[in-house]
Amino acid sequence: MVRATESALGEALGRTLLQRNPPHRDYSLLCAAYAARMPFTAHVTIGGDIGHFHRMSTPGHWARQRILTFACWLKLVSE
């Protein structure tokens, strides 16, 4: 079950980017999607992204992100 406080990867990244106020945010699709409250899916390649090498990263964390992204997609297509 997806908890209301959880965010899919695209939403979490968009929120984090806007909070950090990056210099080129006006050119970022991710920032624009988050600001417009539009779904944005982010897909991480297993072993191909720096996030997998973080000391707190676990396979369960990435699996949970996939579940959250799929739940977001299901909600979008059911409306």
CSV table of C-alpha atoms in Angstrom, one decimal:
chain,number,residue,atom,x,y,z
A,1,MET,CA,0.0,0.0,0.0
A,2,VAL,CA,1.2,3.5,-0.9
A,3,ARG,CA,1.3,5.9,2.0
A,4,ALA,CA,0.1,9.5,1.5
A,5,THR,CA,3.4,10.9,2.7
A,6,GLU,CA,5.5,9.0,0.1
A,7,SER,CA,6.5,10.5,-3.2
A,8,ALA,CA,7.5,8.8,-6.5
A,9,LEU,CA,11.0,9.5,-7.7
A,10,GLY,CA,10.1,12.2,-10.2
A,11,GLU,CA,8.1,14.1,-7.7
A,12,ALA,CA,10.8,13.9,-5.0
A,13,LEU,CA,13.4,15.0,-7.4
A,14,GLY,CA,11.3,18.0,-8.7
A,15,ARG,CA,10.6,19.1,-5.2
A,16,THR,CA,14.2,18.9,-4.1
A,17,LEU,CA,15.5,20.7,-7.2
A,18,LEU,CA,13.0,23.6,-6.7
A,19,GLN,CA,14.0,23.8,-3.0
A,20,ARG,CA,17.6,24.2,-4.0
A,21,ASN,CA,16.9,26.9,-6.6
A,22,PRO,CA,19.3,25.6,-9.3
A,23,PRO,CA,20.6,28.3,-11.7
A,24,HIS,CA,19.0,26.8,-14.8
A,25,ARG,CA,15.7,25.7,-13.4
A,26,ASP,CA,13.9,27.7,-16.2
A,27,TYR,CA,15.2,25.1,-18.7
A,28,SER,CA,14.4,22.0,-16.6
A,29,LEU,CA,11.5,19.8,-17.6
A,30,LEU,CA,11.5,18.2,-14.2
A,31,CYS,CA,11.2,21.6,-12.4
A,32,ALA,CA,8.5,22.8,-14.8
A,33,ALA,CA,6.5,19.5,-14.3
A,34,TYR,CA,6.7,19.7,-10.6
A,35,ALA,CA,5.8,23.4,-10.5
A,36,ALA,CA,2.8,22.7,-12.7
A,37,ARG,CA,1.8,19.6,-10.7
A,38,MET,CA,2.2,17.4,-13.7
A,39,PRO,CA,3.4,13.8,-13.4
A,40,PHE,CA,7.0,13.2,-14.3
A,41,THR,CA,8.4,9.7,-14.3
A,42,ALA,CA,12.1,9.2,-13.5
A,43,HIS,CA,13.6,5.8,-14.2
A,44,VAL,CA,16.9,4.7,-12.7
A,45,THR,CA,19.1,2.1,-14.4
A,46,ILE,CA,20.2,-0.5,-12.0
A,47,GLY,CA,23.9,0.0,-11.3
A,48,GLY,CA,24.0,2.9,-13.8
A,49,ASP,CA,23.2,5.7,-11.5
A,50,ILE,CA,25.2,7.2,-8.6
A,51,GLY,CA,22.2,6.7,-6.3
A,52,HIS,CA,22.9,2.9,-6.3
A,53,PHE,CA,26.4,3.5,-4.8
A,54,HIS,CA,25.2,5.6,-1.8
A,55,ARG,CA,25.9,3.9,1.4
A,56,MET,CA,22.2,4.1,2.5
A,57,SER,CA,20.9,2.8,-0.8
A,58,THR,CA,19.1,-0.6,-0.8
A,59,PRO,CA,17.4,-2.7,-3.5
A,60,GLY,CA,14.2,-2.3,-1.5
A,61,HIS,CA,14.4,1.5,-1.7
A,62,TRP,CA,14.6,1.4,-5.5
A,63,ALA,CA,11.8,-1.2,-5.7
A,64,ARG,CA,9.6,1.0,-3.5
A,65,GLN,CA,10.2,3.9,-5.9
A,66,ARG,CA,9.1,1.7,-8.8
A,67,ILE,CA,5.9,0.8,-6.9
A,68,LEU,CA,5.2,4.5,-6.2
A,69,THR,CA,5.7,5.5,-9.8
A,70,PHE,CA,3.4,2.7,-11.0
A,71,ALA,CA,0.7,3.8,-8.4
A,72,CYS,CA,1.0,7.4,-9.7
A,73,TRP,CA,0.5,6.1,-13.3
A,74,LEU,CA,-2.5,4.0,-12.3
A,75,LYS,CA,-4.1,7.0,-10.6
A,76,LEU,CA,-3.5,9.2,-13.7
A,77,VAL,CA,-5.0,6.8,-16.2
A,78,SER,CA,-8.0,5.9,-14.0
A,79,GLU,CA,-9.1,9.6,-13.8
